[in-house]
Amino acid sequence: MFKGRERAWSPYIAGVIIGLLLVPAMVGVDTTLDPSTGIVTLAEAVLALAVPGRAQSGDGAISLENISLWWQVALLVGIVLGARLSATATGSRRRVPSPIWATALGTASPGIRALTGFVGGFLLLLGASLAGGGLTGHGLSGLAQLAVSSIIVLAAIIIGGLVAGRLLHRP
Amino acid sequence: MTTFATLSLGLVIGILFGVSLERSRAFEPGVVIGQMQFRNFILVKLWFSAIATALVTVTLLHEMGFVTLHPKPVHGVADILGGVLIGVGMTLAGGCPVMILAQIGAGYRDAWCVVLGGLAGALTFAAFASLLHPLLIGGPGSLTLAGLLATPFPALAVAVGVALFACIMAMERLRPWRLDLGPQADGVLHDRPSVPDPLHASDGREPS
């Protein structure tokens, strides 16, 4: 039996912890949990290095001097560290891609998985840029404020996810 | 707060977020795909619990004057199109950005492809921002459900929180969360696809 299984947390307890994490973000930094924005910030930073003067042009560029954007980047780094610590401490480190991919994609080819992963990531961040946030930014932070935009976005995420889920293979 | 304190707070919150996703197994691609195919319910259980908790605490703190609300403006088409792209992308990628980063932390190397794709997606949006800009202007601005329904915010927040809690109780009765872990705690519940194993291939059975 896989060691990490016995030490899994109830999703309800984990949900309460994640919900409470919004509090220090809102009280301490006057921002919300919005990890997609962290990735957009990284992409903008790459673009700012590649295209000098872009930040000043105001052409859709976000201000890289805004600390709350880098706060989201720090959040991203923390998530990687946290998952790594927890997986290592409980003997749950993963070495090979999840077996779900061989089922869902109908092939165990690492190339196909890399390609769908890339396309998935592309659509994810294109969508999050358009909607102004992703599952956490809208689906958690936005919902906690009963924002109408977030309710629309979350409903659309569920529809998109269920349609894509039907397109993938089932066991 | 100083820059250092702000970034440290982000890092600490991220670590707690990462540990919670990893321990609850909600970051597993098997859990995410299983949710989208209605076979695994860990993700929706975690998410409803997180929304209910956040909703009640944020309302309480807002009533006490500790926090300001920042509901994002309503854009209609951009919200719907963006949301559908996120949903499709999340399913193909095996998670939203937080889960993908937790996958990297846990050791799934394929998650790096998702990060590269994500950076490319964000760059593409930035490159075509002026074309997409018309979708992002206009609209009714920032709206909350409480404003839309002309209901006091705290009353509505408590009502939604209680409804989510009732959903959680019902889901747990119908399907206890431990059943969704799977033998390897990766949310994969069905028989694993047989990978041809050269050492044990002599039993004469063809893997189905």
Coordinates of C-alpha atoms in Angstrom, one line a residue:
Chain A
M1 CA 0.0 0.0 0.0
F2 CA 1.2 3.5 -0.9
K3 CA 2.5 5.2 2.3
G4 CA 1.0 8.6 1.6
R5 CA -2.5 7.2 1.5
E6 CA -2.9 6.6 5.2
R7 CA -1.8 10.1 5.9
A8 CA -4.1 11.8 3.4
W9 CA -6.2 14.7 4.8
S10 CA -9.9 15.1 4.6
P11 CA -10.8 17.4 1.7
Y12 CA -13.1 19.3 4.0
I13 CA -10.2 20.1 6.5
A14 CA -7.9 21.0 3.6
G15 CA -10.7 23.2 2.2
V16 CA -11.1 25.0 5.5
I17 CA -7.4 25.7 5.6
I18 CA -7.3 27.0 2.0
G19 CA -10.4 29.1 2.7
L20 CA -8.7 30.7 5.8
L21 CA -5.6 31.5 3.7
L22 CA -7.6 34.2 2.0
V23 CA -7.8 36.2 5.3
P24 CA -4.0 37.0 5.7
A25 CA -4.0 37.9 2.0
M26 CA -6.9 40.4 2.3
V27 CA -5.9 41.8 5.7
G28 CA -2.1 41.9 5.3
V29 CA -1.7 42.8 1.6
D30 CA -5.2 44.0 0.6
T31 CA -5.2 41.6 -2.3
T32 CA -6.7 38.1 -2.8
L33 CA -5.4 34.7 -3.8
D34 CA -5.0 35.0 -7.5
P35 CA -2.2 32.6 -8.7
S36 CA -2.9 33.0 -12.4
T37 CA -1.9 36.6 -12.0
G38 CA 1.5 35.4 -10.8
I39 CA 2.0 33.5 -14.0
V40 CA 0.9 36.5 -16.1
T41 CA 3.3 38.6 -14.1
L42 CA 6.2 36.2 -14.9
A43 CA 5.2 36.3 -18.6
E44 CA 5.1 40.1 -18.5
A45 CA 8.5 40.2 -16.9
V46 CA 9.9 38.1 -19.7
L47 CA 8.3 40.4 -22.2
A48 CA 9.6 43.5 -20.5
L49 CA 13.2 42.0 -20.8
A50 CA 12.6 41.1 -24.5
V51 CA 10.8 44.4 -25.5
P52 CA 12.4 47.4 -23.8
G53 CA 10.0 50.3 -23.3
R54 CA 6.9 48.0 -23.2
A55 CA 6.2 48.8 -19.6
Q56 CA 6.1 52.5 -20.4
S57 CA 3.9 52.1 -23.5
G58 CA 0.8 51.3 -21.4
D59 CA -0.3 49.0 -24.2
G60 CA -2.1 46.4 -22.1
A61 CA 1.0 46.0 -20.0
I62 CA 0.7 45.6 -16.3
S63 CA 2.9 47.5 -14.0
L64 CA 5.7 45.3 -12.8
E65 CA 6.4 47.7 -9.9
N66 CA 3.1 46.6 -8.3
I67 CA 4.2 44.6 -5.2
S68 CA 0.9 42.7 -5.0
L69 CA 1.7 41.1 -8.4
W70 CA 5.0 39.8 -7.0
W71 CA 3.1 38.7 -3.9
Q72 CA 1.3 36.3 -6.2
V73 CA 4.6 35.1 -7.6
A74 CA 5.8 34.4 -4.1
L75 CA 2.6 32.5 -3.5
L76 CA 3.4 30.3 -6.6
V77 CA 6.9 29.5 -5.2
G78 CA 5.4 28.7 -1.8
I79 CA 3.0 26.2 -3.4
V80 CA 5.9 24.3 -5.1
L81 CA 7.9 24.3 -1.8
G82 CA 4.9 23.3 0.3
A83 CA 3.9 20.4 -1.9
R84 CA 7.5 19.3 -2.1
L85 CA 8.0 19.4 1.7
S86 CA 4.7 17.5 2.3
A87 CA 5.3 14.9 -0.4
T88 CA 8.9 14.3 0.9
A89 CA 7.8 14.1 4.6
T90 CA 5.1 11.6 3.9
G91 CA 6.9 9.4 1.4
S92 CA 4.6 10.5 -1.4
R93 CA 7.1 11.8 -4.0
R94 CA 6.0 11.1 -7.6
R95 CA 8.5 9.9 -10.2
V96 CA 6.5 9.1 -13.3
P97 CA 3.4 10.7 -14.8
S98 CA 0.1 9.8 -13.2
P99 CA -1.4 6.6 -14.7
I100 CA -4.6 8.5 -15.4
W101 CA -2.9 9.9 -18.5
A102 CA -2.5 6.6 -20.2
T103 CA -6.2 6.0 -19.7
A104 CA -7.5 9.5 -20.5
L105 CA -5.3 10.1 -23.6
G106 CA -5.5 6.4 -24.8
T107 CA -1.7 6.2 -25.0
A108 CA 1.2 6.1 -22.5
S109 CA 3.4 8.2 -24.9
P110 CA 5.2 10.9 -22.9
G111 CA 5.3 13.0 -26.1
I112 CA 1.5 13.1 -26.3
R113 CA 1.2 13.9 -22.6
A114 CA 3.8 16.7 -23.0
L115 CA 1.8 18.1 -26.0
T116 CA -1.6 18.0 -24.3
G117 CA 0.0 19.4 -21.1
F118 CA 1.4 22.3 -23.1
V119 CA -1.9 23.0 -25.0
G120 CA -3.8 22.7 -21.6
G121 CA -1.5 25.2 -20.0
F122 CA -1.8 27.5 -23.0
L123 CA -5.6 27.5 -22.9
L124 CA -5.6 27.8 -19.1
L125 CA -3.6 31.0 -19.0
L126 CA -5.1 32.5 -22.1
G127 CA -8.5 32.0 -20.5
A128 CA -7.3 33.3 -17.1
S129 CA -6.0 36.4 -18.8
L130 CA -9.3 37.0 -20.6
A131 CA -11.4 36.3 -17.5
G132 CA -9.1 38.2 -15.2
G133 CA -8.4 35.2 -12.9
G134 CA -8.7 31.4 -12.8
L135 CA -10.1 28.8 -10.5
T136 CA -8.6 30.3 -7.4
G137 CA -8.8 34.0 -8.4
H138 CA -12.4 33.8 -9.4
G139 CA -13.7 30.4 -8.1
L140 CA -12.4 31.0 -4.5
S141 CA -11.4 34.7 -3.9
G142 CA -14.2 36.0 -6.1
L143 CA -16.9 33.7 -4.9
A144 CA -16.0 34.6 -1.3
Q145 CA -17.0 38.2 -2.2
L146 CA -20.1 37.0 -4.1
A147 CA -18.8 38.7 -7.2
V148 CA -21.1 38.3 -10.2
S149 CA -18.2 38.1 -12.6
S150 CA -16.7 35.2 -10.6
I151 CA -20.0 33.3 -10.5
I152 CA -20.1 33.6 -14.4
V153 CA -16.5 32.5 -14.7
L154 CA -16.9 29.5 -12.4
A155 CA -20.0 28.3 -14.2
A156 CA -18.1 28.6 -17.5
I157 CA -15.1 26.7 -16.1
I158 CA -17.4 23.9 -15.0
I159 CA -19.0 23.7 -18.5
G160 CA -15.6 23.8 -20.2
G161 CA -14.3 21.2 -17.9
L162 CA -17.2 18.8 -18.3
V163 CA -17.1 19.1 -22.1
A164 CA -13.3 18.4 -22.1
G165 CA -13.8 15.6 -19.6
R166 CA -16.2 13.9 -22.1
L167 CA -13.7 14.2 -24.9
L168 CA -11.0 12.3 -22.9
H169 CA -11.2 8.6 -22.7
R170 CA -12.8 6.9 -19.7
P171 CA -11.7 3.7 -18.0
Chain B
M1 CA 4.3 46.2 5.1
T2 CA 7.9 46.2 3.7
T3 CA 8.5 44.4 0.4
F4 CA 10.3 41.6 2.3
A5 CA 7.5 41.1 4.7
T6 CA 4.9 41.1 1.9
L7 CA 6.8 38.5 -0.2
S8 CA 7.5 36.4 2.9
L9 CA 3.8 36.3 3.7
G10 CA 3.1 35.2 0.1
L11 CA 5.6 32.5 0.4
V12 CA 4.2 31.2 3.8
I13 CA 0.6 31.3 2.5
G14 CA 1.8 29.4 -0.6
I15 CA 3.5 26.7 1.5
L16 CA 0.4 26.1 3.5
F17 CA -1.6 26.1 0.3
G18 CA 0.8 23.6 -1.3
V19 CA 0.8 21.3 1.8
S20 CA -3.1 21.3 1.9
L21 CA -3.3 20.5 -1.8
E22 CA -0.7 17.7 -1.5
R23 CA -2.2 16.1 1.6
S24 CA -5.8 16.2 0.4
R25 CA -4.6 14.7 -2.9
A26 CA -6.7 17.4 -4.7
F27 CA -3.6 18.3 -6.8
E28 CA -3.5 14.8 -8.4
P29 CA -4.3 14.7 -12.2
G30 CA -6.3 11.6 -11.4
V31 CA -8.5 13.6 -9.0
V32 CA -9.0 16.5 -11.5
I33 CA -9.8 14.3 -14.5
G34 CA -12.0 12.1 -12.3
Q35 CA -13.9 15.1 -11.2
M36 CA -14.5 16.3 -14.8
Q37 CA -15.8 12.8 -15.6
F38 CA -17.9 12.6 -12.4
R39 CA -15.9 9.6 -11.1
N40 CA -14.0 11.3 -8.3
F41 CA -15.4 14.0 -6.0
I42 CA -12.4 15.1 -3.8
L43 CA -12.0 18.3 -5.8
V44 CA -15.6 19.6 -5.5
K45 CA -15.6 18.6 -1.8
L46 CA -12.4 20.6 -1.1
W47 CA -13.5 23.5 -3.2
F48 CA -17.0 23.8 -1.6
S49 CA -15.5 23.7 1.8
A50 CA -12.9 26.4 0.9
I51 CA -15.6 28.7 -0.6
A52 CA -17.9 28.3 2.4
T53 CA -15.1 29.0 4.9
A54 CA -13.8 32.0 2.9
L55 CA -17.3 33.4 2.4
V56 CA -18.1 33.3 6.1
T57 CA -14.7 34.7 7.3
V58 CA -14.5 37.4 4.6
T59 CA -18.1 38.5 5.5
L60 CA -17.3 38.6 9.2
L61 CA -14.0 40.6 8.6
H62 CA -15.8 42.9 6.2
E63 CA -18.5 43.6 8.7
M64 CA -15.8 44.4 11.3
G65 CA -14.1 46.7 8.9
F66 CA -10.8 44.7 8.5
V67 CA -11.0 44.0 4.8
T68 CA -12.1 45.8 1.6
L69 CA -13.9 43.8 -1.0
H70 CA -12.4 43.8 -4.6
P71 CA -15.0 42.0 -6.7
K72 CA -13.7 41.9 -10.3
P73 CA -15.8 43.8 -13.0
V74 CA -18.3 41.9 -15.1
H75 CA -17.3 41.6 -18.8
G76 CA -19.8 39.1 -20.0
V77 CA -18.3 37.6 -23.2
A78 CA -14.7 37.7 -21.8
D79 CA -15.8 36.0 -18.6
I80 CA -17.7 33.2 -20.4
L81 CA -15.0 32.7 -23.1
G82 CA -12.2 32.9 -20.6
G83 CA -14.0 30.5 -18.2
V84 CA -14.6 27.9 -20.9
L85 CA -11.0 28.1 -22.0
I86 CA -9.9 27.7 -18.3
G87 CA -12.2 24.6 -17.9
V88 CA -10.9 22.9 -21.1
G89 CA -7.3 23.9 -20.3
M90 CA -7.6 22.6 -16.8
T91 CA -8.8 19.2 -17.9
L92 CA -6.1 18.8 -20.6
A93 CA -3.4 20.1 -18.2
G94 CA -4.6 18.0 -15.2
G95 CA -5.2 21.0 -12.9
C96 CA -5.4 24.7 -12.6
P97 CA -2.1 26.6 -11.9
V98 CA -2.1 25.9 -8.1
M99 CA -2.5 22.2 -8.7
I100 CA 0.1 22.2 -11.5
L101 CA 2.7 23.9 -9.2
A102 CA 1.9 21.4 -6.4
Q103 CA 2.4 18.6 -9.0
I104 CA 5.9 20.0 -9.7
G105 CA 6.6 20.1 -6.0
A106 CA 5.5 16.5 -5.6
G107 CA 7.8 15.4 -8.5
Y108 CA 5.5 15.1 -11.6
R109 CA 7.9 16.2 -14.3
D110 CA 5.2 16.4 -17.0
A111 CA 3.7 19.4 -15.1
W112 CA 6.7 21.5 -16.4
C113 CA 5.2 21.3 -19.9
V114 CA 2.0 22.8 -18.6
V115 CA 4.0 25.7 -17.0
L116 CA 5.7 26.4 -20.4
G117 CA 2.3 26.3 -22.2
G118 CA 0.9 28.6 -19.5
L119 CA 3.7 31.2 -20.0
A120 CA 3.1 30.9 -23.8
G121 CA -0.6 31.5 -23.3
A122 CA 0.0 34.5 -21.1
L123 CA 2.5 35.9 -23.6
T124 CA 0.1 35.3 -26.5
F125 CA -2.6 37.2 -24.6
A126 CA -0.2 40.1 -23.9
A127 CA 0.8 40.2 -27.5
F128 CA -2.8 40.4 -28.8
A129 CA -4.0 42.5 -25.8
S130 CA -4.9 45.4 -28.1
L131 CA -7.1 43.1 -30.3
L132 CA -8.8 41.5 -27.3
H133 CA -9.2 44.8 -25.5
P134 CA -12.7 45.5 -26.8
L135 CA -13.9 42.4 -24.9
L136 CA -12.5 43.9 -21.7
I137 CA -14.2 47.3 -21.7
G138 CA -17.7 48.3 -20.9
G139 CA -20.1 46.1 -19.0
P140 CA -21.8 46.9 -15.7
G141 CA -18.5 47.1 -13.7
S142 CA -18.0 45.5 -10.3
L143 CA -21.2 43.8 -9.1
T144 CA -21.8 41.4 -6.2
L145 CA -24.7 39.0 -6.0
A146 CA -25.9 40.9 -2.9
G147 CA -26.1 44.2 -4.9
L148 CA -27.8 42.4 -7.9
L149 CA -30.5 40.9 -5.7
A150 CA -30.6 43.9 -3.4
T151 CA -30.1 41.6 -0.4
P152 CA -27.9 42.5 2.6
F153 CA -24.4 41.0 2.0
P154 CA -24.0 39.2 5.3
A155 CA -27.4 37.5 5.0
L156 CA -26.7 36.3 1.5
A157 CA -23.2 35.1 2.5
V158 CA -24.5 33.1 5.4
A159 CA -27.3 31.6 3.2
V160 CA -24.8 30.6 0.5
G161 CA -22.4 29.3 3.1
V162 CA -25.1 27.1 4.7
A163 CA -26.2 25.8 1.3
L164 CA -22.6 24.8 0.5
F165 CA -22.3 23.1 3.9
A166 CA -25.5 21.2 3.2
C167 CA -24.1 20.1 -0.2
I168 CA -20.9 18.9 1.5
M169 CA -22.8 16.9 4.1
A170 CA -25.0 15.3 1.4
M171 CA -21.9 14.4 -0.8
E172 CA -20.1 12.8 2.2
R173 CA -23.1 10.7 3.0
L174 CA -23.5 9.6 -0.6
R175 CA -19.8 9.0 -1.1
P176 CA -17.2 9.1 1.7
W177 CA -14.0 10.9 0.6
R178 CA -11.7 8.0 1.5
L179 CA -13.3 6.0 -1.3
D180 CA -12.0 8.5 -3.8
L181 CA -8.3 8.2 -2.9
G182 CA -7.5 5.0 -4.8
P183 CA -4.8 2.5 -3.8
Q184 CA -2.0 4.9 -4.7
A185 CA -3.7 8.0 -3.3
D186 CA -3.7 9.5 -6.8
G187 CA -7.4 9.4 -7.4
V188 CA -7.1 6.6 -10.0
L189 CA -9.8 4.2 -8.9
H190 CA -10.0 1.8 -11.9
D191 CA -7.6 -1.0 -12.8
R192 CA -4.4 0.6 -13.9
P193 CA -3.6 0.3 -17.6
S194 CA -1.2 -2.6 -17.9
V195 CA 2.1 -1.4 -19.1
P196 CA 4.0 -4.2 -20.9
D197 CA 6.5 -5.6 -18.4
P198 CA 9.3 -7.5 -20.1
L199 CA 10.1 -9.5 -16.9
H200 CA 6.6 -10.8 -16.4
A201 CA 5.4 -11.0 -20.0
S202 CA 5.5 -14.8 -20.2
D203 CA 2.2 -15.5 -18.5
G204 CA 0.6 -15.6 -22.0
R205 CA -2.2 -13.1 -21.2
E206 CA -2.6 -10.1 -23.4
P207 CA -3.2 -7.0 -21.3
S208 CA -6.6 -5.7 -22.2

